[in-house]
PDB file of C-alpha atoms in Angstrom:
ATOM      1  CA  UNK A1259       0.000   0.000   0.000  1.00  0.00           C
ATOM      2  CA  UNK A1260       1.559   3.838  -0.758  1.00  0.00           C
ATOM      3  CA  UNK A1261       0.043   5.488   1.591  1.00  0.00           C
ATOM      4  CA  UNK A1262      -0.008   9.617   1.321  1.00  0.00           C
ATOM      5  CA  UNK A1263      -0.650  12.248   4.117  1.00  0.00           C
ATOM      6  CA  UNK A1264      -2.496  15.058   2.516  1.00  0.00           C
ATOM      7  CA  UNK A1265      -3.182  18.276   4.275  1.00  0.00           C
ATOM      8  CA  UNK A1266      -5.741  21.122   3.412  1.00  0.00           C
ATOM      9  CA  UNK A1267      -5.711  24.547   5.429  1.00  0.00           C
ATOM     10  CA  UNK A1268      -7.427  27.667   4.723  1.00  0.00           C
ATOM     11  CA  UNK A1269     -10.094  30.495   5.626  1.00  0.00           C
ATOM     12  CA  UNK A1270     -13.581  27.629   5.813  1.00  0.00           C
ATOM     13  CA  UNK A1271     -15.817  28.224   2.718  1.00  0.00           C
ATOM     14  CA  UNK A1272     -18.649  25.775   1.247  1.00  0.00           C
ATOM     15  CA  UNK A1273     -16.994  22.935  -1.052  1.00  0.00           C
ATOM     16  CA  UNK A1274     -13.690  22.526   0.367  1.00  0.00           C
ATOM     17  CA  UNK A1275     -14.051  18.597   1.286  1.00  0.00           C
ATOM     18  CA  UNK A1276     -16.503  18.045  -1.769  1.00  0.00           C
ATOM     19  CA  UNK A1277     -13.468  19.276  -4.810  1.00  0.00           C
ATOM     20  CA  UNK A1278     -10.478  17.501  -2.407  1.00  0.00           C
ATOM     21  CA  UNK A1279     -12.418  14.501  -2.578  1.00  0.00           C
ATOM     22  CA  UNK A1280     -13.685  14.791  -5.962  1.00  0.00           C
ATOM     23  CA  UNK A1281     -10.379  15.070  -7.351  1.00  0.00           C
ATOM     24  CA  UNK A1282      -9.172  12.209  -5.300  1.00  0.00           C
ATOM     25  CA  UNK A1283     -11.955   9.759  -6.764  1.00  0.00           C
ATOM     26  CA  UNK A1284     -11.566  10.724 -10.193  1.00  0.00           C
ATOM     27  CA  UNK A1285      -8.117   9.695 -10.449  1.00  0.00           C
ATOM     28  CA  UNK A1286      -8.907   6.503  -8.044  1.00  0.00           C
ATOM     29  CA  UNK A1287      -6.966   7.513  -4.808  1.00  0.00           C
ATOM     30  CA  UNK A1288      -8.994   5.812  -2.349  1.00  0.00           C
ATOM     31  CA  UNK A1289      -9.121   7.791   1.295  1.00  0.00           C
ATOM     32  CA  UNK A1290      -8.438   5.681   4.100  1.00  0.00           C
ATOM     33  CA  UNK A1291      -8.803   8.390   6.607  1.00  0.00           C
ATOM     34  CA  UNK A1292     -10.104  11.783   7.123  1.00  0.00           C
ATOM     35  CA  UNK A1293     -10.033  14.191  10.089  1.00  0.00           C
ATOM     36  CA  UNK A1294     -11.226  18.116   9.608  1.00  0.00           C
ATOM     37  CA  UNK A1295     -11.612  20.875  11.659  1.00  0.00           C
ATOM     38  CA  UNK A1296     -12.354  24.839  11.895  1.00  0.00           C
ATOM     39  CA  UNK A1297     -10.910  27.090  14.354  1.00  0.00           C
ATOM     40  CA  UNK A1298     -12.191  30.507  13.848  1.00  0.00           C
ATOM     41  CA  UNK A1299     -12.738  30.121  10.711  1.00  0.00           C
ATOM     42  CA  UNK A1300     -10.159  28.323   9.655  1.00  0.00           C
ATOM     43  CA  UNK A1301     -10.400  24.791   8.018  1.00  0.00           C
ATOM     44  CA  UNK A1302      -7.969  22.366   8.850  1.00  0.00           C
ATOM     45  CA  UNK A1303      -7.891  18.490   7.408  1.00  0.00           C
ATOM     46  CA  UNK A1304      -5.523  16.155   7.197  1.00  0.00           C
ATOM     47  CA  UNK A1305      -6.147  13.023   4.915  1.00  0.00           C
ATOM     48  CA  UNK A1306      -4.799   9.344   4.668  1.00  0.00           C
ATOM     49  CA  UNK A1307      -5.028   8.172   1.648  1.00  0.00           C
ATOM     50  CA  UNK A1308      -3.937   5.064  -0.542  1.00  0.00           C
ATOM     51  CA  UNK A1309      -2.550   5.751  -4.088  1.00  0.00           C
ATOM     52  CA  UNK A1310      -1.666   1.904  -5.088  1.00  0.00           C
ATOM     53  CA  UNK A1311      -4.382   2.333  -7.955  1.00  0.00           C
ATOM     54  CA  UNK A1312      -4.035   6.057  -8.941  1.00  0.00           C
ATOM     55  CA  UNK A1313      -4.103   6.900 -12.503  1.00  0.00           C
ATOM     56  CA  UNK A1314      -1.262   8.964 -11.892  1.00  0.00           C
ATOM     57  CA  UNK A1315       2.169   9.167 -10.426  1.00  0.00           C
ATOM     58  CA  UNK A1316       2.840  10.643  -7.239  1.00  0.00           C
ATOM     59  CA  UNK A1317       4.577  14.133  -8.671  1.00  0.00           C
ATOM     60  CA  UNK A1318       1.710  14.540 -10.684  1.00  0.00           C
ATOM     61  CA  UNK A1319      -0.673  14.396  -8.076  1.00  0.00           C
ATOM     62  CA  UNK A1320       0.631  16.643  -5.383  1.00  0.00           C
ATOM     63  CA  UNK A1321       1.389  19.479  -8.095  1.00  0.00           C
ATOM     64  CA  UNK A1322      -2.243  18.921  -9.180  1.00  0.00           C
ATOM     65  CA  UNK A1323      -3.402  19.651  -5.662  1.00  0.00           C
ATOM     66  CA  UNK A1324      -1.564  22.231  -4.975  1.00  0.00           C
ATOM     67  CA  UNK A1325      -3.000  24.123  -7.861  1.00  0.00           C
ATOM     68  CA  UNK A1326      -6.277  22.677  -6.793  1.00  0.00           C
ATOM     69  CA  UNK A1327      -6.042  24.568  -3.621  1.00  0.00           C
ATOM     70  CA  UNK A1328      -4.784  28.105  -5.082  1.00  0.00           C
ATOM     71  CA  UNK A1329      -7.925  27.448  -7.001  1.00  0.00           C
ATOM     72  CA  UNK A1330      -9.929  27.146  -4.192  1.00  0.00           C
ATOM     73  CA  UNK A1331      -8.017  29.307  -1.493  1.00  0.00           C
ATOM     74  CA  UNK A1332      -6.562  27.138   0.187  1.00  0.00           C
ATOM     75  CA  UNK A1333      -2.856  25.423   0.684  1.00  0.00           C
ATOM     76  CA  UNK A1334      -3.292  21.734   0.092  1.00  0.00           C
ATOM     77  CA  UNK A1335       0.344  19.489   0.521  1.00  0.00           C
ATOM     78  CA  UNK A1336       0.258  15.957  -0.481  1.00  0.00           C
ATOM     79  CA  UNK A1337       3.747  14.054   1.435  1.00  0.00           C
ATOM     80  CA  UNK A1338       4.751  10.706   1.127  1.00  0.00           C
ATOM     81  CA  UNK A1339       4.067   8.573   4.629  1.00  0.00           C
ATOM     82  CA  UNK A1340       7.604   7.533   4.721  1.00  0.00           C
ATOM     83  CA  UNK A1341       9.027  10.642   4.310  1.00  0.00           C
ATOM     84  CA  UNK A1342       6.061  12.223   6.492  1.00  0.00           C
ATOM     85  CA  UNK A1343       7.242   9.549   9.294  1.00  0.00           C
ATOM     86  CA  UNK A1344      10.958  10.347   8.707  1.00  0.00           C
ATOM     87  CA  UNK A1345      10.459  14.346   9.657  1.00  0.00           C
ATOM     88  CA  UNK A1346       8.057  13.855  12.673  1.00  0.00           C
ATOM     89  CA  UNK A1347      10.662  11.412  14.241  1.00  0.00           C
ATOM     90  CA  UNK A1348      12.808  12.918  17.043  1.00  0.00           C
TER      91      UNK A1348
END
């Protein structure tokens, strides 16, 4: 399993989870877990998702949601769960 972390911050607005999640079906990243909040109206979520079966490669992906999220106004990282392990260790 490839396993992702993918994070999503940004002033709340209607349709934030709904285009994350719409991209992530269409190209067959299946979400394994999802956790979202808003403080003060700010929207926070953090995503666990596999991407053995995505149509594309890993590169493509996160540069795709990145622009998905200046789109949308908000800053959207997609990390690798190895490398996402390997920076929170200390």
């Amino acid at each position: 399993m490839n396993k992702t972390i993918i994070t999503v911050v940004g002033k709340d607005q209607v349709g934030i989870i709904a285009k994350v999640c719409t991209y992530l079906a269409e190209n067959d990243v299946n979400i394994l877990d999802i956790s979202q909040t808003i403080v003060s109206g700010y929207f926070n979520m953090m995503m666990i998702v596999d991407t053995n079966n995505a149509k594309k490669e890993f590169g493509e992906i996160s540069g795709e949601l990145e622009v998905l999220g200046k789109e949308i106004g908000v800053i959207i990282k997609a990390q690798r769960e190895d490398i996402f392990d390997m920076m929170h260790r200390i």
